[in-house]
């Protein structure tokens, strides 16, 4: 009798463990980055006509307002931009695709919170990269505020994180006076990074719900005792608009496998180097400075 009880207990525990492994959820996030700094700078440019400005605004909206899908289980997740059909000739060209990949899109972001690692595939200048590295250890500070998001009770947490050199969402153009002063004594060759104000770190505000007890969130955000439903990261807000628990169709939560394997530091250095080369090449062809403002503005 004792052996039978032990056997039944083992079967029940095995079944519970299996169900926990099979648990899966899907969340839709709307990401929006403020472009007011760049729009103000461009509006002061007399060479930009109203028609050009309208085109610039449309392209910037496309780059900085995106919808993402997060599929998650207890230990891992994949975060990917929602696929949309593009009309012929509406992809913005290679420069726009390049910039889009630097604003949070253009790949599948896989993170495993169990082994604290992430993998994201990136296409840059016609080459496929597979960035593999360790998740940033966000030191969250639990705040006392609460609010309801999508019917879920959420709690506030804040953390400070370093700003990536290849994530342009928190970059801004330098003040013209400051830029002119720096250029007065600079060498002829200028890096793209010299034309931007880049904060060293940014404070993140997150809202998470313990009602969905997974250590997950959009993109590289993680480490809270509940699913993160909203993130305010500098100029970017990522807000969850829909959650489905245990959907009928399960997603394959696996990392991408195609591309040259590289860590984040080496990838950042490769991107900056290639973008400077691209910038110098445009300058040599008789274009303007070939810098960031030109590529964003079209």
PDB file of C-alpha atoms in Angstrom:
ATOM      1  CA  UNK A   1       0.000   0.000   0.000  1.00  0.00           C
ATOM      2  CA  UNK A   2       2.848   2.361   0.918  1.00  0.00           C
ATOM      3  CA  UNK A   3       4.536   1.710  -2.448  1.00  0.00           C
ATOM      4  CA  UNK A   4       1.276   2.445  -4.286  1.00  0.00           C
ATOM      5  CA  UNK A   5       0.930   5.804  -2.479  1.00  0.00           C
ATOM      6  CA  UNK A   6       4.525   6.698  -3.372  1.00  0.00           C
ATOM      7  CA  UNK A   7       3.897   5.772  -7.000  1.00  0.00           C
ATOM      8  CA  UNK A   8       0.707   7.865  -7.203  1.00  0.00           C
ATOM      9  CA  UNK A   9       2.467  10.833  -5.549  1.00  0.00           C
ATOM     10  CA  UNK A  10       5.312  10.596  -8.067  1.00  0.00           C
ATOM     11  CA  UNK A  11       2.838  10.481 -10.962  1.00  0.00           C
ATOM     12  CA  UNK A  12       0.984  13.557  -9.674  1.00  0.00           C
ATOM     13  CA  UNK A  13       4.216  15.525  -9.187  1.00  0.00           C
ATOM     14  CA  UNK A  14       5.403  14.478 -12.639  1.00  0.00           C
ATOM     15  CA  UNK A  15       2.110  15.631 -14.144  1.00  0.00           C
ATOM     16  CA  UNK A  16       2.305  18.994 -12.346  1.00  0.00           C
ATOM     17  CA  UNK A  17       5.889  19.456 -13.516  1.00  0.00           C
ATOM     18  CA  UNK A  18       4.908  18.618 -17.091  1.00  0.00           C
ATOM     19  CA  UNK A  19       2.079  21.151 -17.031  1.00  0.00           C
ATOM     20  CA  UNK A  20       4.464  23.791 -15.665  1.00  0.00           C
ATOM     21  CA  UNK A  21       6.858  23.081 -18.515  1.00  0.00           C
ATOM     22  CA  UNK A  22       4.042  23.284 -21.038  1.00  0.00           C
ATOM     23  CA  UNK A  23       2.754  26.615 -19.690  1.00  0.00           C
ATOM     24  CA  UNK A  24       3.063  29.342 -22.276  1.00  0.00           C
ATOM     25  CA  UNK A  25       1.819  32.860 -22.805  1.00  0.00           C
ATOM     26  CA  UNK A  26       1.689  35.492 -25.520  1.00  0.00           C
ATOM     27  CA  UNK A  27       1.770  39.263 -25.057  1.00  0.00           C
ATOM     28  CA  UNK A  28       1.486  42.081 -27.593  1.00  0.00           C
ATOM     29  CA  UNK A  29       3.513  45.244 -26.976  1.00  0.00           C
ATOM     30  CA  UNK A  30       3.306  48.656 -28.615  1.00  0.00           C
ATOM     31  CA  UNK A  31       6.672  50.441 -28.658  1.00  0.00           C
ATOM     32  CA  UNK A  32       6.929  54.189 -29.248  1.00  0.00           C
ATOM     33  CA  UNK A  33      10.042  56.383 -29.137  1.00  0.00           C
ATOM     34  CA  UNK A  34       9.869  60.185 -28.937  1.00  0.00           C
ATOM     35  CA  UNK A  35      11.527  61.879 -31.925  1.00  0.00           C
ATOM     36  CA  UNK A  36      10.865  65.475 -30.800  1.00  0.00           C
ATOM     37  CA  UNK A  37      14.599  66.292 -30.540  1.00  0.00           C
ATOM     38  CA  UNK A  38      15.305  65.357 -34.139  1.00  0.00           C
ATOM     39  CA  UNK A  39      12.119  66.928 -35.516  1.00  0.00           C
ATOM     40  CA  UNK A  40      12.912  70.235 -33.795  1.00  0.00           C
ATOM     41  CA  UNK A  41      16.445  70.167 -35.195  1.00  0.00           C
ATOM     42  CA  UNK A  42      15.232  69.416 -38.726  1.00  0.00           C
ATOM     43  CA  UNK A  43      12.461  72.020 -38.638  1.00  0.00           C
ATOM     44  CA  UNK A  44      15.171  74.649 -38.228  1.00  0.00           C
ATOM     45  CA  UNK A  45      16.840  73.534 -41.457  1.00  0.00           C
ATOM     46  CA  UNK A  46      15.848  75.922 -44.266  1.00  0.00           C
ATOM     47  CA  UNK A  47      16.769  73.312 -46.896  1.00  0.00           C
ATOM     48  CA  UNK A  48      13.950  71.003 -45.763  1.00  0.00           C
ATOM     49  CA  UNK A  49      10.647  71.745 -47.509  1.00  0.00           C
ATOM     50  CA  UNK A  50       7.224  70.937 -45.944  1.00  0.00           C
ATOM     51  CA  UNK A  51       6.915  67.968 -48.336  1.00  0.00           C
ATOM     52  CA  UNK A  52      10.319  66.656 -47.268  1.00  0.00           C
ATOM     53  CA  UNK A  53       9.388  67.145 -43.615  1.00  0.00           C
ATOM     54  CA  UNK A  54       6.201  65.131 -44.104  1.00  0.00           C
ATOM     55  CA  UNK A  55       8.217  62.329 -45.686  1.00  0.00           C
ATOM     56  CA  UNK A  56      10.721  62.441 -42.837  1.00  0.00           C
ATOM     57  CA  UNK A  57       7.959  62.265 -40.214  1.00  0.00           C
ATOM     58  CA  UNK A  58       6.351  59.285 -41.962  1.00  0.00           C
ATOM     59  CA  UNK A  59       9.633  57.408 -42.060  1.00  0.00           C
ATOM     60  CA  UNK A  60      10.483  58.217 -38.470  1.00  0.00           C
ATOM     61  CA  UNK A  61       7.055  57.052 -37.340  1.00  0.00           C
ATOM     62  CA  UNK A  62       7.625  53.774 -39.152  1.00  0.00           C
ATOM     63  CA  UNK A  63      10.988  53.309 -37.445  1.00  0.00           C
ATOM     64  CA  UNK A  64      10.058  54.457 -33.953  1.00  0.00           C
ATOM     65  CA  UNK A  65       6.492  53.124 -33.583  1.00  0.00           C
ATOM     66  CA  UNK A  66       6.414  49.341 -33.683  1.00  0.00           C
ATOM     67  CA  UNK A  67       4.328  46.372 -32.544  1.00  0.00           C
ATOM     68  CA  UNK A  68       6.071  43.349 -31.018  1.00  0.00           C
ATOM     69  CA  UNK A  69       4.955  39.870 -29.978  1.00  0.00           C
ATOM     70  CA  UNK A  70       6.396  38.189 -26.876  1.00  0.00           C
ATOM     71  CA  UNK A  71       5.963  34.424 -26.532  1.00  0.00           C
ATOM     72  CA  UNK A  72       7.105  33.137 -23.157  1.00  0.00           C
ATOM     73  CA  UNK A  73       7.180  30.184 -20.802  1.00  0.00           C
ATOM     74  CA  UNK A  74       8.613  29.794 -17.309  1.00  0.00           C
ATOM     75  CA  UNK A  75      12.256  30.058 -18.337  1.00  0.00           C
ATOM     76  CA  UNK A  76      12.559  31.534 -21.840  1.00  0.00           C
ATOM     77  CA  UNK A  77      10.947  33.909 -24.317  1.00  0.00           C
ATOM     78  CA  UNK A  78      11.152  35.191 -27.884  1.00  0.00           C
ATOM     79  CA  UNK A  79      10.393  38.806 -28.760  1.00  0.00           C
ATOM     80  CA  UNK A  80       9.864  39.734 -32.377  1.00  0.00           C
ATOM     81  CA  UNK A  81       8.432  42.606 -34.370  1.00  0.00           C
ATOM     82  CA  UNK A  82       4.993  41.893 -35.784  1.00  0.00           C
ATOM     83  CA  UNK A  83       5.282  41.014 -39.457  1.00  0.00           C
ATOM     84  CA  UNK A  84       3.637  43.467 -41.838  1.00  0.00           C
ATOM     85  CA  UNK A  85       3.403  43.378 -45.605  1.00  0.00           C
ATOM     86  CA  UNK A  86       5.304  46.234 -47.208  1.00  0.00           C
ATOM     87  CA  UNK A  87       4.044  47.895 -50.370  1.00  0.00           C
ATOM     88  CA  UNK A  88       6.575  47.832 -53.249  1.00  0.00           C
ATOM     89  CA  UNK A  89       9.111  50.609 -52.848  1.00  0.00           C
ATOM     90  CA  UNK A  90       7.937  51.426 -49.306  1.00  0.00           C
ATOM     91  CA  UNK A  91      10.738  49.783 -47.349  1.00  0.00           C
ATOM     92  CA  UNK A  92      12.778  52.996 -47.205  1.00  0.00           C
ATOM     93  CA  UNK A  93      15.875  51.532 -48.854  1.00  0.00           C
ATOM     94  CA  UNK A  94      19.005  50.020 -47.347  1.00  0.00           C
ATOM     95  CA  UNK A  95      19.776  53.008 -45.123  1.00  0.00           C
ATOM     96  CA  UNK A  96      16.332  52.922 -43.549  1.00  0.00           C
ATOM     97  CA  UNK A  97      16.487  49.170 -42.998  1.00  0.00           C
ATOM     98  CA  UNK A  98      19.886  49.623 -41.399  1.00  0.00           C
ATOM     99  CA  UNK A  99      18.537  52.273 -39.047  1.00  0.00           C
ATOM    100  CA  UNK A 100      15.447  50.189 -38.299  1.00  0.00           C
ATOM    101  CA  UNK A 101      17.664  47.366 -37.052  1.00  0.00           C
ATOM    102  CA  UNK A 102      19.247  49.839 -34.624  1.00  0.00           C
ATOM    103  CA  UNK A 103      15.882  50.877 -33.130  1.00  0.00           C
ATOM    104  CA  UNK A 104      14.761  47.576 -31.652  1.00  0.00           C
ATOM    105  CA  UNK A 105      13.511  45.784 -34.757  1.00  0.00           C
ATOM    106  CA  UNK A 106      14.935  43.406 -37.305  1.00  0.00           C
ATOM    107  CA  UNK A 107      15.395  40.127 -35.486  1.00  0.00           C
ATOM    108  CA  UNK A 108      14.213  37.601 -32.922  1.00  0.00           C
ATOM    109  CA  UNK A 109      15.288  38.442 -29.374  1.00  0.00           C
ATOM    110  CA  UNK A 110      15.564  35.196 -27.393  1.00  0.00           C
ATOM    111  CA  UNK A 111      16.340  35.313 -23.712  1.00  0.00           C
ATOM    112  CA  UNK A 112      16.719  32.511 -21.212  1.00  0.00           C
ATOM    113  CA  UNK A 113      16.286  33.803 -17.675  1.00  0.00           C
ATOM    114  CA  UNK A 114      17.341  30.450 -16.240  1.00  0.00           C
ATOM    115  CA  UNK A 115      20.899  30.644 -17.574  1.00  0.00           C
ATOM    116  CA  UNK A 116      20.802  34.475 -17.903  1.00  0.00           C
ATOM    117  CA  UNK A 117      21.691  34.554 -21.594  1.00  0.00           C
ATOM    118  CA  UNK A 118      20.274  36.072 -24.764  1.00  0.00           C
ATOM    119  CA  UNK A 119      20.570  35.533 -28.504  1.00  0.00           C
ATOM    120  CA  UNK A 120      19.417  37.964 -31.174  1.00  0.00           C
ATOM    121  CA  UNK A 121      19.858  37.739 -34.950  1.00  0.00           C
ATOM    122  CA  UNK A 122      20.736  40.987 -36.694  1.00  0.00           C
ATOM    123  CA  UNK A 123      21.120  41.898 -40.344  1.00  0.00           C
ATOM    124  CA  UNK A 124      23.587  44.717 -40.877  1.00  0.00           C
ATOM    125  CA  UNK A 125      24.814  45.947 -44.250  1.00  0.00           C
ATOM    126  CA  UNK A 126      23.885  42.702 -45.970  1.00  0.00           C
ATOM    127  CA  UNK A 127      25.516  40.446 -43.355  1.00  0.00           C
ATOM    128  CA  UNK A 128      23.834  38.162 -40.839  1.00  0.00           C
ATOM    129  CA  UNK A 129      25.024  38.309 -37.238  1.00  0.00           C
ATOM    130  CA  UNK A 130      24.033  36.171 -34.268  1.00  0.00           C
ATOM    131  CA  UNK A 131      24.665  38.184 -31.114  1.00  0.00           C
ATOM    132  CA  UNK A 132      25.076  35.942 -28.059  1.00  0.00           C
ATOM    133  CA  UNK A 133      25.809  37.334 -24.625  1.00  0.00           C
ATOM    134  CA  UNK A 134      24.858  37.474 -20.939  1.00  0.00           C
ATOM    135  CA  UNK A 135      21.702  39.313 -19.887  1.00  0.00           C
ATOM    136  CA  UNK A 136      22.282  42.646 -18.146  1.00  0.00           C
ATOM    137  CA  UNK A 137      21.794  42.198 -14.418  1.00  0.00           C
ATOM    138  CA  UNK A 138      19.198  44.883 -13.742  1.00  0.00           C
ATOM    139  CA  UNK A 139      19.272  45.853 -10.067  1.00  0.00           C
ATOM    140  CA  UNK A 140      15.611  46.617  -9.564  1.00  0.00           C
ATOM    141  CA  UNK A 141      14.388  48.881  -6.785  1.00  0.00           C
ATOM    142  CA  UNK A 142      10.843  48.049  -5.704  1.00  0.00           C
ATOM    143  CA  UNK A 143       8.678  51.156  -5.428  1.00  0.00           C
ATOM    144  CA  UNK A 144       5.437  51.554  -3.509  1.00  0.00           C
ATOM    145  CA  UNK A 145       3.182  52.612  -6.393  1.00  0.00           C
ATOM    146  CA  UNK A 146       0.559  50.389  -7.999  1.00  0.00           C
ATOM    147  CA  UNK A 147      -1.728  50.663 -11.014  1.00  0.00           C
ATOM    148  CA  UNK A 148      -3.915  48.493 -13.226  1.00  0.00           C
ATOM    149  CA  UNK A 149      -2.832  47.657 -16.791  1.00  0.00           C
ATOM    150  CA  UNK A 150      -5.147  45.595 -18.967  1.00  0.00           C
ATOM    151  CA  UNK A 151      -7.031  44.332 -15.925  1.00  0.00           C
ATOM    152  CA  UNK A 152      -3.865  43.182 -14.116  1.00  0.00           C
ATOM    153  CA  UNK A 153      -2.677  44.672 -10.829  1.00  0.00           C
ATOM    154  CA  UNK A 154       0.822  46.005 -11.421  1.00  0.00           C
ATOM    155  CA  UNK A 155       3.666  47.184  -9.202  1.00  0.00           C
ATOM    156  CA  UNK A 156       6.341  49.756  -9.997  1.00  0.00           C
ATOM    157  CA  UNK A 157      10.075  49.050 -10.081  1.00  0.00           C
ATOM    158  CA  UNK A 158      13.033  51.138 -11.253  1.00  0.00           C
ATOM    159  CA  UNK A 159      16.586  50.347 -12.343  1.00  0.00           C
ATOM    160  CA  UNK A 160      19.565  52.069 -13.955  1.00  0.00           C
ATOM    161  CA  UNK A 161      21.180  50.492 -17.012  1.00  0.00           C
ATOM    162  CA  UNK A 162      24.019  51.466 -19.380  1.00  0.00           C
ATOM    163  CA  UNK A 163      23.016  52.716 -22.854  1.00  0.00           C
ATOM    164  CA  UNK A 164      24.039  50.546 -25.791  1.00  0.00           C
ATOM    165  CA  UNK A 165      26.140  52.256 -28.473  1.00  0.00           C
ATOM    166  CA  UNK A 166      24.006  50.648 -31.191  1.00  0.00           C
ATOM    167  CA  UNK A 167      20.564  51.458 -29.816  1.00  0.00           C
ATOM    168  CA  UNK A 168      19.728  54.883 -31.232  1.00  0.00           C
ATOM    169  CA  UNK A 169      16.460  55.237 -29.349  1.00  0.00           C
ATOM    170  CA  UNK A 170      18.072  57.184 -26.517  1.00  0.00           C
ATOM    171  CA  UNK A 171      20.418  59.231 -28.710  1.00  0.00           C
ATOM    172  CA  UNK A 172      19.802  62.866 -29.587  1.00  0.00           C
ATOM    173  CA  UNK A 173      21.517  65.372 -31.902  1.00  0.00           C
ATOM    174  CA  UNK A 174      24.073  67.599 -30.281  1.00  0.00           C
ATOM    175  CA  UNK A 175      23.239  71.193 -29.512  1.00  0.00           C
ATOM    176  CA  UNK A 176      24.388  73.252 -32.512  1.00  0.00           C
ATOM    177  CA  UNK A 177      26.516  75.624 -30.401  1.00  0.00           C
ATOM    178  CA  UNK A 178      28.177  72.736 -28.604  1.00  0.00           C
ATOM    179  CA  UNK A 179      28.732  70.925 -31.907  1.00  0.00           C
ATOM    180  CA  UNK A 180      30.315  74.007 -33.526  1.00  0.00           C
ATOM    181  CA  UNK A 181      32.662  74.497 -30.562  1.00  0.00           C
ATOM    182  CA  UNK A 182      33.829  70.885 -30.667  1.00  0.00           C
ATOM    183  CA  UNK A 183      34.325  70.921 -34.444  1.00  0.00           C
ATOM    184  CA  UNK A 184      36.566  73.998 -34.259  1.00  0.00           C
ATOM    185  CA  UNK A 185      39.507  72.007 -32.959  1.00  0.00           C
ATOM    186  CA  UNK A 186      38.689  68.499 -34.183  1.00  0.00           C
ATOM    187  CA  UNK A 187      40.616  66.349 -36.690  1.00  0.00           C
ATOM    188  CA  UNK A 188      39.190  66.046 -40.197  1.00  0.00           C
ATOM    189  CA  UNK A 189      37.804  62.547 -39.721  1.00  0.00           C
ATOM    190  CA  UNK A 190      34.855  62.531 -37.322  1.00  0.00           C
ATOM    191  CA  UNK A 191      33.095  59.482 -35.935  1.00  0.00           C
ATOM    192  CA  UNK A 192      29.335  59.208 -36.172  1.00  0.00           C
ATOM    193  CA  UNK A 193      29.272  59.090 -32.370  1.00  0.00           C
ATOM    194  CA  UNK A 194      30.822  62.574 -32.277  1.00  0.00           C
ATOM    195  CA  UNK A 195      27.651  64.007 -33.838  1.00  0.00           C
ATOM    196  CA  UNK A 196      25.334  62.626 -31.173  1.00  0.00           C
ATOM    197  CA  UNK A 197      24.731  63.207 -27.495  1.00  0.00           C
ATOM    198  CA  UNK A 198      24.850  59.770 -25.925  1.00  0.00           C
ATOM    199  CA  UNK A 199      23.887  59.309 -22.270  1.00  0.00           C
ATOM    200  CA  UNK A 200      26.059  56.843 -20.360  1.00  0.00           C
ATOM    201  CA  UNK A 201      23.090  55.383 -18.533  1.00  0.00           C
ATOM    202  CA  UNK A 202      19.337  55.680 -18.343  1.00  0.00           C
ATOM    203  CA  UNK A 203      16.773  55.072 -15.592  1.00  0.00           C
ATOM    204  CA  UNK A 204      14.139  52.461 -16.419  1.00  0.00           C
ATOM    205  CA  UNK A 205      10.660  52.414 -14.907  1.00  0.00           C
ATOM    206  CA  UNK A 206       8.823  49.112 -15.191  1.00  0.00           C
ATOM    207  CA  UNK A 207       5.356  47.938 -14.193  1.00  0.00           C
ATOM    208  CA  UNK A 208       5.019  44.198 -13.543  1.00  0.00           C
ATOM    209  CA  UNK A 209       2.181  41.936 -12.461  1.00  0.00           C
ATOM    210  CA  UNK A 210       2.673  39.029  -9.995  1.00  0.00           C
ATOM    211  CA  UNK A 211      -0.624  37.680 -11.357  1.00  0.00           C
ATOM    212  CA  UNK A 212       1.450  36.291 -14.234  1.00  0.00           C
ATOM    213  CA  UNK A 213       4.376  34.833 -12.216  1.00  0.00           C
ATOM    214  CA  UNK A 214       7.075  34.638 -14.887  1.00  0.00           C
ATOM    215  CA  UNK A 215      10.477  36.331 -14.790  1.00  0.00           C
ATOM    216  CA  UNK A 216       9.956  37.831 -18.250  1.00  0.00           C
ATOM    217  CA  UNK A 217       9.322  41.055 -20.149  1.00  0.00           C
ATOM    218  CA  UNK A 218       9.746  42.648 -23.568  1.00  0.00           C
ATOM    219  CA  UNK A 219      13.132  42.764 -25.285  1.00  0.00           C
ATOM    220  CA  UNK A 220      15.989  42.575 -22.720  1.00  0.00           C
ATOM    221  CA  UNK A 221      13.890  43.523 -19.679  1.00  0.00           C
ATOM    222  CA  UNK A 222      13.568  40.793 -17.045  1.00  0.00           C
ATOM    223  CA  UNK A 223      14.248  39.987 -13.412  1.00  0.00           C
ATOM    224  CA  UNK A 224      10.981  40.943 -11.683  1.00  0.00           C
ATOM    225  CA  UNK A 225       8.554  38.603  -9.873  1.00  0.00           C
ATOM    226  CA  UNK A 226       5.925  38.885 -12.584  1.00  0.00           C
ATOM    227  CA  UNK A 227       5.480  39.661 -16.269  1.00  0.00           C
ATOM    228  CA  UNK A 228       6.538  43.229 -17.152  1.00  0.00           C
ATOM    229  CA  UNK A 229       3.586  44.939 -18.846  1.00  0.00           C
ATOM    230  CA  UNK A 230       5.052  48.415 -19.310  1.00  0.00           C
ATOM    231  CA  UNK A 231       8.544  49.873 -19.622  1.00  0.00           C
ATOM    232  CA  UNK A 232       9.594  53.529 -19.720  1.00  0.00           C
ATOM    233  CA  UNK A 233      13.201  53.558 -20.917  1.00  0.00           C
ATOM    234  CA  UNK A 234      14.444  57.090 -21.592  1.00  0.00           C
ATOM    235  CA  UNK A 235      12.573  58.293 -24.686  1.00  0.00           C
ATOM    236  CA  UNK A 236      10.929  54.896 -25.321  1.00  0.00           C
ATOM    237  CA  UNK A 237       7.675  53.546 -23.884  1.00  0.00           C
ATOM    238  CA  UNK A 238       6.760  49.875 -24.380  1.00  0.00           C
ATOM    239  CA  UNK A 239       3.188  49.066 -23.332  1.00  0.00           C
ATOM    240  CA  UNK A 240       1.430  45.699 -23.351  1.00  0.00           C
ATOM    241  CA  UNK A 241      -1.923  45.839 -25.155  1.00  0.00           C
ATOM    242  CA  UNK A 242      -2.934  42.173 -24.978  1.00  0.00           C
ATOM    243  CA  UNK A 243      -2.108  39.013 -22.999  1.00  0.00           C
ATOM    244  CA  UNK A 244      -3.151  35.448 -23.834  1.00  0.00           C
ATOM    245  CA  UNK A 245      -2.261  32.686 -21.376  1.00  0.00           C
ATOM    246  CA  UNK A 246      -1.926  29.119 -22.610  1.00  0.00           C
ATOM    247  CA  UNK A 247      -2.863  29.893 -26.244  1.00  0.00           C
ATOM    248  CA  UNK A 248      -4.146  27.004 -28.336  1.00  0.00           C
ATOM    249  CA  UNK A 249      -1.248  27.332 -30.761  1.00  0.00           C
ATOM    250  CA  UNK A 250       2.079  27.008 -28.972  1.00  0.00           C
ATOM    251  CA  UNK A 251       5.065  28.938 -30.288  1.00  0.00           C
ATOM    252  CA  UNK A 252       8.505  27.375 -30.659  1.00  0.00           C
ATOM    253  CA  UNK A 253      10.536  29.293 -28.080  1.00  0.00           C
ATOM    254  CA  UNK A 254      14.010  28.733 -29.470  1.00  0.00           C
ATOM    255  CA  UNK A 255      16.922  31.023 -30.350  1.00  0.00           C
ATOM    256  CA  UNK A 256      17.764  31.893 -33.943  1.00  0.00           C
ATOM    257  CA  UNK A 257      20.668  29.923 -35.406  1.00  0.00           C
ATOM    258  CA  UNK A 258      21.709  31.757 -38.581  1.00  0.00           C
ATOM    259  CA  UNK A 259      24.501  34.301 -38.690  1.00  0.00           C
ATOM    260  CA  UNK A 260      28.056  34.911 -37.580  1.00  0.00           C
ATOM    261  CA  UNK A 261      28.275  34.362 -33.830  1.00  0.00           C
ATOM    262  CA  UNK A 262      29.538  37.470 -32.035  1.00  0.00           C
ATOM    263  CA  UNK A 263      29.245  39.010 -28.568  1.00  0.00           C
ATOM    264  CA  UNK A 264      27.538  42.361 -27.950  1.00  0.00           C
ATOM    265  CA  UNK A 265      30.729  44.401 -27.491  1.00  0.00           C
ATOM    266  CA  UNK A 266      32.271  43.177 -30.744  1.00  0.00           C
ATOM    267  CA  UNK A 267      28.995  43.671 -32.602  1.00  0.00           C
ATOM    268  CA  UNK A 268      28.723  47.271 -31.365  1.00  0.00           C
ATOM    269  CA  UNK A 269      32.275  48.002 -32.483  1.00  0.00           C
ATOM    270  CA  UNK A 270      31.602  46.440 -35.898  1.00  0.00           C
ATOM    271  CA  UNK A 271      28.453  48.529 -36.377  1.00  0.00           C
ATOM    272  CA  UNK A 272      30.106  51.838 -35.435  1.00  0.00           C
ATOM    273  CA  UNK A 273      33.104  51.125 -37.659  1.00  0.00           C
ATOM    274  CA  UNK A 274      30.958  50.208 -40.673  1.00  0.00           C
ATOM    275  CA  UNK A 275      28.641  53.180 -40.217  1.00  0.00           C
ATOM    276  CA  UNK A 276      31.616  55.526 -40.118  1.00  0.00           C
ATOM    277  CA  UNK A 277      32.881  53.937 -43.341  1.00  0.00           C
ATOM    278  CA  UNK A 278      29.424  54.346 -44.881  1.00  0.00           C
ATOM    279  CA  UNK A 279      29.394  57.978 -43.770  1.00  0.00           C
ATOM    280  CA  UNK A 280      32.824  58.700 -45.300  1.00  0.00           C
ATOM    281  CA  UNK A 281      31.813  56.952 -48.511  1.00  0.00           C
ATOM    282  CA  UNK A 282      28.763  59.228 -48.839  1.00  0.00           C
ATOM    283  CA  UNK A 283      30.925  62.261 -48.153  1.00  0.00           C
ATOM    284  CA  UNK A 284      33.294  61.168 -50.942  1.00  0.00           C
ATOM    285  CA  UNK A 285      30.411  60.909 -53.379  1.00  0.00           C
ATOM    286  CA  UNK A 286      29.650  64.587 -52.975  1.00  0.00           C
ATOM    287  CA  UNK A 287      26.719  64.191 -50.577  1.00  0.00           C
ATOM    288  CA  UNK A 288      26.305  66.072 -47.335  1.00  0.00           C
ATOM    289  CA  UNK A 289      28.035  64.961 -44.156  1.00  0.00           C
ATOM    290  CA  UNK A 290      26.564  61.459 -44.524  1.00  0.00           C
ATOM    291  CA  UNK A 291      25.778  61.426 -40.831  1.00  0.00           C
ATOM    292  CA  UNK A 292      22.910  60.302 -38.718  1.00  0.00           C
ATOM    293  CA  UNK A 293      20.557  63.166 -39.555  1.00  0.00           C
ATOM    294  CA  UNK A 294      20.769  62.488 -43.266  1.00  0.00           C
ATOM    295  CA  UNK A 295      19.895  58.836 -42.949  1.00  0.00           C
ATOM    296  CA  UNK A 296      16.995  59.412 -40.602  1.00  0.00           C
ATOM    297  CA  UNK A 297      15.666  62.211 -42.738  1.00  0.00           C
ATOM    298  CA  UNK A 298      15.966  60.314 -46.007  1.00  0.00           C
TER     299      UNK A 298
END
